[in-house]
Coordinates of C-alpha atoms in Angstrom, one line a residue:
M1 CA 40.1 43.9 -13.2
I2 CA 40.6 43.1 -17.0
K3 CA 37.8 41.3 -18.7
I4 CA 38.9 39.1 -21.6
N5 CA 36.6 38.0 -24.4
R6 CA 37.6 35.2 -26.7
L7 CA 36.5 34.4 -30.2
T8 CA 37.7 31.3 -32.3
L9 CA 37.6 31.7 -36.0
A10 CA 39.1 29.2 -38.5
G11 CA 41.6 27.9 -36.0
I12 CA 42.8 31.3 -35.0
F13 CA 42.4 32.0 -31.3
L14 CA 41.8 35.8 -30.6
S15 CA 41.6 37.5 -27.3
L16 CA 40.1 41.0 -27.2
T17 CA 40.2 43.2 -24.1
A18 CA 38.7 46.5 -23.2
I19 CA 41.0 48.6 -21.0
T20 CA 40.2 52.0 -19.6
F21 CA 42.9 54.7 -19.8
A22 CA 42.8 58.1 -18.3
P23 CA 41.6 60.8 -20.7
L24 CA 43.3 64.2 -20.8
A25 CA 45.8 63.0 -23.4
R26 CA 44.7 65.7 -25.8
G27 CA 43.5 68.3 -23.3
Q28 CA 44.8 71.8 -24.2
V29 CA 43.8 75.3 -23.2
F30 CA 43.4 78.1 -25.8
V31 CA 43.4 81.8 -25.1
S32 CA 42.7 84.7 -27.4
I33 CA 45.0 87.7 -27.3
P34 CA 43.0 90.5 -29.0
G35 CA 45.9 93.1 -28.9
N36 CA 48.2 90.7 -30.7
N37 CA 45.6 89.3 -33.1
T38 CA 46.6 85.8 -32.0
V39 CA 45.3 82.7 -30.3
I40 CA 47.8 80.9 -28.1
Q41 CA 47.7 77.3 -26.7
F42 CA 48.9 75.7 -23.5
T43 CA 49.0 72.1 -22.5
A44 CA 46.7 71.2 -19.5
N45 CA 49.9 71.1 -17.4
G46 CA 50.9 74.7 -18.2
G47 CA 54.3 75.7 -19.4
A48 CA 55.2 78.2 -22.1
P49 CA 52.5 78.9 -24.7
T50 CA 52.8 78.3 -28.4
T51 CA 51.0 80.3 -31.1
F52 CA 48.0 78.4 -32.5
A53 CA 46.7 81.1 -34.9
S54 CA 47.9 84.6 -36.0
G55 CA 46.7 87.2 -38.4
L56 CA 43.3 87.5 -36.8
N57 CA 41.5 90.8 -36.2
V58 CA 40.8 91.3 -32.5
P59 CA 39.9 87.7 -31.6
E60 CA 37.6 87.3 -28.7
A61 CA 35.6 84.2 -27.6
L62 CA 36.6 80.6 -28.5
A63 CA 34.4 77.5 -28.7
F64 CA 34.7 73.9 -29.7
D65 CA 32.1 72.0 -31.6
N66 CA 31.1 68.4 -31.1
A67 CA 33.8 67.2 -33.5
G68 CA 36.5 69.0 -31.6
L69 CA 37.0 71.8 -34.2
L70 CA 37.8 75.3 -32.8
Y71 CA 35.8 78.4 -33.7
V72 CA 37.0 82.0 -33.0
A73 CA 34.9 85.2 -32.8
N74 CA 37.0 87.5 -35.0
G75 CA 35.7 90.7 -33.4
N76 CA 36.7 93.6 -35.6
A77 CA 36.3 91.6 -38.8
G78 CA 32.7 90.7 -38.0
T79 CA 33.3 87.0 -38.7
I80 CA 33.5 83.6 -37.1
V81 CA 36.7 81.8 -38.0
K82 CA 36.7 78.0 -38.1
F83 CA 39.9 75.9 -38.0
P84 CA 39.9 72.8 -40.2
S85 CA 41.5 70.2 -38.0
V86 CA 41.3 69.0 -34.4
P87 CA 44.1 71.0 -32.6
T88 CA 47.2 69.0 -31.6
P89 CA 49.8 70.3 -29.1
G90 CA 52.3 72.8 -30.5
V91 CA 50.8 72.8 -34.1
S92 CA 49.6 76.1 -35.5
Q93 CA 46.7 76.3 -38.0
T94 CA 45.2 78.7 -40.4
G95 CA 41.4 79.2 -40.2
A96 CA 38.8 80.5 -42.7
A97 CA 35.9 82.8 -42.2
F98 CA 32.9 80.5 -41.6
F99 CA 30.2 83.0 -40.8
T100 CA 30.4 86.7 -41.9
G101 CA 28.4 89.9 -41.5
L102 CA 28.3 90.0 -37.7
F103 CA 28.5 93.1 -35.5
T104 CA 31.6 92.7 -33.3
P105 CA 31.0 89.1 -32.2
I106 CA 32.4 88.4 -28.8
G107 CA 30.6 85.5 -27.1
L108 CA 30.3 82.0 -28.5
A109 CA 28.7 78.8 -27.2
F110 CA 27.4 75.6 -28.8
N111 CA 24.1 74.1 -27.5
N112 CA 23.6 70.3 -27.1
A113 CA 22.2 70.1 -30.6
G114 CA 25.4 71.6 -32.1
L115 CA 23.9 75.0 -32.9
L116 CA 26.3 77.9 -32.5
Y117 CA 25.1 80.9 -30.5
V118 CA 27.0 84.2 -31.1
A119 CA 26.8 87.3 -28.9
N120 CA 27.1 90.4 -31.1
A121 CA 28.3 93.2 -28.8
N122 CA 27.7 96.2 -31.0
G123 CA 24.5 94.7 -32.4
S124 CA 23.2 93.8 -28.9
T125 CA 21.8 90.5 -30.3
I126 CA 22.3 86.8 -29.9
R127 CA 22.3 85.1 -33.3
T128 CA 22.4 81.3 -34.1
Y129 CA 24.3 79.6 -36.9
P130 CA 24.0 78.1 -39.4
G131 CA 21.4 80.6 -40.7
G132 CA 22.2 83.7 -38.7
S133 CA 18.7 84.0 -37.1
I134 CA 18.2 86.4 -34.3
F135 CA 17.7 84.4 -31.1
A136 CA 17.4 87.4 -28.8
S137 CA 17.6 91.2 -28.7
T138 CA 15.2 92.5 -26.1
G139 CA 17.0 93.5 -22.9
L140 CA 20.5 93.0 -24.3
N141 CA 23.1 95.8 -24.1
T142 CA 26.6 94.9 -25.3
P143 CA 26.5 91.2 -24.6
Y144 CA 29.9 89.5 -23.9
G145 CA 30.4 86.0 -22.7
I146 CA 27.7 83.4 -22.9
T147 CA 27.2 79.9 -21.5
F148 CA 24.7 77.1 -21.3
D149 CA 23.8 75.1 -18.2
T150 CA 22.9 71.4 -18.4
S151 CA 19.2 72.1 -18.9
S152 CA 20.0 74.2 -22.0
N153 CA 19.3 77.5 -20.4
L154 CA 21.5 80.3 -21.9
Y155 CA 23.2 82.9 -19.6
V156 CA 24.5 86.1 -21.1
A157 CA 26.9 88.6 -19.5
N158 CA 25.1 91.8 -20.5
G159 CA 28.2 94.1 -20.1
G160 CA 26.6 97.4 -21.1
V161 CA 24.2 97.4 -18.1
G162 CA 25.8 95.0 -15.7
T163 CA 23.2 92.2 -15.7
I164 CA 23.1 88.5 -16.5
E165 CA 20.2 87.7 -18.7
M166 CA 18.9 84.2 -18.6
F167 CA 17.1 82.7 -21.6
P168 CA 15.4 79.4 -20.7
A169 CA 15.1 76.4 -22.9
S170 CA 11.4 77.2 -22.8
G171 CA 9.5 80.2 -21.5
S172 CA 10.3 83.9 -21.2
P173 CA 13.8 85.4 -20.6
S174 CA 14.5 87.1 -17.3
V175 CA 17.2 89.1 -15.4
F176 CA 19.1 86.4 -13.5
A177 CA 21.4 88.9 -11.6
S178 CA 22.0 92.6 -11.7
S179 CA 24.0 95.5 -10.3
M180 CA 27.4 94.2 -11.4
S181 CA 30.5 96.2 -12.5
G182 CA 33.1 95.1 -15.0
L183 CA 31.0 92.1 -16.1
R184 CA 32.7 90.2 -18.8
D185 CA 32.2 86.4 -18.8
V186 CA 30.1 83.6 -17.4
A187 CA 30.7 79.8 -17.1
W188 CA 28.7 76.9 -15.8
S189 CA 30.1 74.0 -13.7
A190 CA 28.5 71.5 -11.3
G191 CA 25.2 73.3 -11.0
I192 CA 26.6 76.7 -10.4
L193 CA 27.0 79.8 -12.6
Y194 CA 30.4 81.6 -12.2
V195 CA 31.0 85.2 -13.2
A196 CA 34.2 87.1 -14.1
G197 CA 33.8 90.8 -13.2
G198 CA 30.8 90.8 -10.9
G199 CA 31.4 93.1 -8.0
S200 CA 33.7 95.7 -6.4
T201 CA 36.3 93.1 -5.4
N202 CA 38.2 92.7 -8.7
N203 CA 40.5 89.8 -7.7
T204 CA 37.7 87.3 -7.1
I205 CA 35.5 85.1 -9.3
F206 CA 31.9 85.3 -8.1
K207 CA 29.3 82.5 -8.1
S208 CA 25.6 82.5 -8.1
T209 CA 23.5 81.1 -5.3
A210 CA 20.6 80.3 -7.6
T211 CA 20.0 78.2 -10.7
G212 CA 17.3 77.8 -13.3
N213 CA 14.7 80.5 -13.4
S214 CA 15.5 81.9 -10.0
T215 CA 17.1 85.3 -9.5
G216 CA 20.7 84.9 -8.5
T217 CA 22.7 86.5 -5.8
L218 CA 26.4 86.7 -6.5
V219 CA 28.9 85.8 -3.7
P220 CA 32.7 85.4 -3.7
S221 CA 33.8 82.0 -4.7
V222 CA 36.9 80.0 -3.7
F223 CA 38.7 81.2 -6.9
T224 CA 40.7 84.4 -5.8
G225 CA 44.0 86.1 -6.5
L226 CA 43.2 87.4 -10.0
N227 CA 43.9 91.0 -11.1
D228 CA 40.9 92.0 -13.2
P229 CA 39.5 88.5 -14.1
R230 CA 38.4 88.4 -17.7
S231 CA 37.5 84.9 -18.8
L232 CA 36.6 81.5 -17.4
A233 CA 36.5 77.9 -18.6
F234 CA 36.1 74.6 -16.7
D235 CA 37.4 71.2 -17.7
S236 CA 35.5 68.0 -17.1
A237 CA 37.4 67.4 -13.8
G238 CA 36.1 70.7 -12.4
N239 CA 39.4 72.6 -12.7
L240 CA 39.0 76.3 -13.6
Y241 CA 41.1 78.2 -16.0
A242 CA 40.8 81.9 -15.5
S243 CA 42.6 84.8 -17.2
S244 CA 43.4 88.2 -15.8
G245 CA 44.0 91.7 -17.2
G246 CA 47.5 91.5 -15.8
G247 CA 48.4 89.0 -18.6
T248 CA 48.3 85.7 -16.7
L249 CA 46.4 82.5 -16.9
K250 CA 45.8 80.5 -13.8
K251 CA 44.6 76.9 -13.3
F252 CA 42.6 76.2 -10.1
D253 CA 41.5 72.9 -8.7
S254 CA 37.9 72.7 -7.5
S255 CA 38.9 73.7 -4.0
G256 CA 40.5 77.0 -5.3
N257 CA 44.1 75.9 -5.0
V258 CA 46.3 77.3 -7.8
L259 CA 47.8 74.5 -9.8
W260 CA 49.8 76.6 -12.1
T261 CA 50.2 80.2 -13.4
A262 CA 51.4 81.2 -16.9
S263 CA 52.0 84.4 -18.7
T264 CA 49.9 85.0 -21.8
G265 CA 52.3 87.6 -23.3
G266 CA 49.5 90.1 -23.7
T267 CA 46.1 91.1 -22.3
P268 CA 44.0 87.9 -22.7
G269 CA 40.5 87.8 -24.2
Y270 CA 38.7 84.5 -23.8
I271 CA 39.5 80.9 -23.0
A272 CA 38.4 77.5 -24.4
V273 CA 39.4 74.1 -23.0
Q274 CA 39.8 71.4 -25.6
F275 CA 37.4 68.6 -24.9
E276 CA 39.1 65.5 -23.3
C277 CA 39.1 62.3 -25.2
A278 CA 37.0 59.6 -23.7
P279 CA 38.7 56.3 -22.8
A280 CA 38.4 53.8 -25.6
V281 CA 36.1 50.8 -25.2
M282 CA 36.7 47.7 -27.3
S283 CA 34.2 44.9 -27.9
I284 CA 34.2 41.9 -30.2
A285 CA 33.1 42.6 -33.7
L286 CA 32.8 40.4 -36.8
Y287 CA 35.7 38.4 -38.1
A288 CA 39.2 39.1 -36.7
G289 CA 38.2 42.6 -35.5
A290 CA 37.0 44.8 -32.7
S291 CA 34.6 47.6 -32.4
V292 CA 36.3 50.7 -30.9
S293 CA 34.1 53.3 -29.3
G294 CA 35.5 56.7 -28.3
S295 CA 35.3 60.5 -28.8
I296 CA 34.8 61.7 -32.4
G297 CA 37.8 63.8 -33.4
C298 CA 40.1 62.0 -31.0
T299 CA 42.9 59.7 -32.2
Y300 CA 43.3 56.2 -30.8
E301 CA 46.2 53.8 -31.2
I302 CA 45.4 50.0 -31.5
D303 CA 48.1 47.9 -29.8
Y304 CA 48.4 44.1 -29.2
T305 CA 50.4 41.8 -27.0
T306 CA 50.6 38.1 -26.7
N307 CA 51.1 38.1 -22.9
L308 CA 49.0 40.0 -20.4
S309 CA 51.2 38.9 -17.4
N310 CA 54.2 40.8 -18.8
P311 CA 52.8 42.7 -21.7
N312 CA 54.9 44.2 -24.5
W313 CA 52.3 46.3 -26.3
I314 CA 53.1 46.6 -30.1
P315 CA 51.3 49.3 -32.1
L316 CA 49.2 48.1 -35.0
A317 CA 47.4 51.2 -36.3
T318 CA 46.1 54.6 -35.4
N319 CA 42.8 56.1 -36.3
T320 CA 41.2 59.5 -35.8
L321 CA 37.5 58.7 -35.2
L322 CA 35.2 60.3 -37.7
S323 CA 32.4 58.2 -36.3
S324 CA 31.9 56.0 -33.3
P325 CA 32.1 53.0 -33.0
Y326 CA 34.9 52.3 -35.5
L327 CA 35.5 48.7 -36.8
F328 CA 39.2 47.7 -36.5
I329 CA 40.2 44.5 -38.3
D330 CA 43.6 42.9 -37.7
T331 CA 44.6 41.9 -41.2
N332 CA 48.0 40.5 -40.0
V333 CA 46.6 38.1 -37.4
V334 CA 48.5 34.9 -36.9
A335 CA 47.8 31.7 -35.0
G336 CA 47.9 32.0 -31.3
T337 CA 46.5 34.4 -28.8
R338 CA 46.5 38.2 -29.2
F339 CA 45.2 40.7 -26.7
Y340 CA 44.2 44.1 -28.0
R341 CA 43.8 47.6 -26.5
A342 CA 42.9 51.1 -27.7
V343 CA 44.9 54.0 -26.3
T344 CA 44.0 57.7 -26.4
Q345 CA 46.7 59.7 -28.2

């Protein structure tokens, strides 16, 4: 059902409407290829990859900040590389060293406050940026992938000793799970911790039976058929993207069905899924305008039509949100009725 709000100003009759559109318009999947010193990108529907960045030095983990900018752990260079623009399909970028002086950074994760956590494999520390303060060192031995749960607890794939260390939002750290072989990455989805490389069966993603401060027992999940699983990332729909040492990337639905398989062209490192743009919401603002709310870093197109029964939507403007809400004013409004919408690009 479409709700129409009307506002009359100086004899001009305006109609503003808020319409919900499916997100995913900008969803992309990024995979580091350490041996090729590149980061490649796929659309959420698979297909052939394109090169997003090259000339790196053994890139490992990838992470998006709240503005949709991509960060890469540039392992052998000891730096974190930041890319200047929100990634768009098929467009390569050149990044710049944003944080330096690290010791083989591998794992990356942002917390809810926008602080970047970095797992330094050779330094066996977790540092936070900006600032570079040591967040944790005790009990760590070659930390690889890291992830946060929805309660801001941090989980670390402690590759050197085959444990998962859990650092709570408050309180003392503990061993969440132990006795694992080939441990490489962890990911959180729908209240469950998932693990790449957690047992003797190397074609299965494992999951934990416990959350929070409890000790976890790892059991096989529904995500199988991988040869040496290496990295994990979930999208907001609960689909899993998993890479394998055989040079493939698979997308699973939440039931474990394989939606597509693609070649990565080299042994993959880590995965990041571009955040999905929220549907735009419009509401009446001052004068001949509308307030457009959406995801910062996403681009929205403002269209209008004069007939909702048989609409012919005409583009008026596009805007990449640097803040939300954004005030859109129709400077070319004419007498009569106009209906507006904002569409995720």
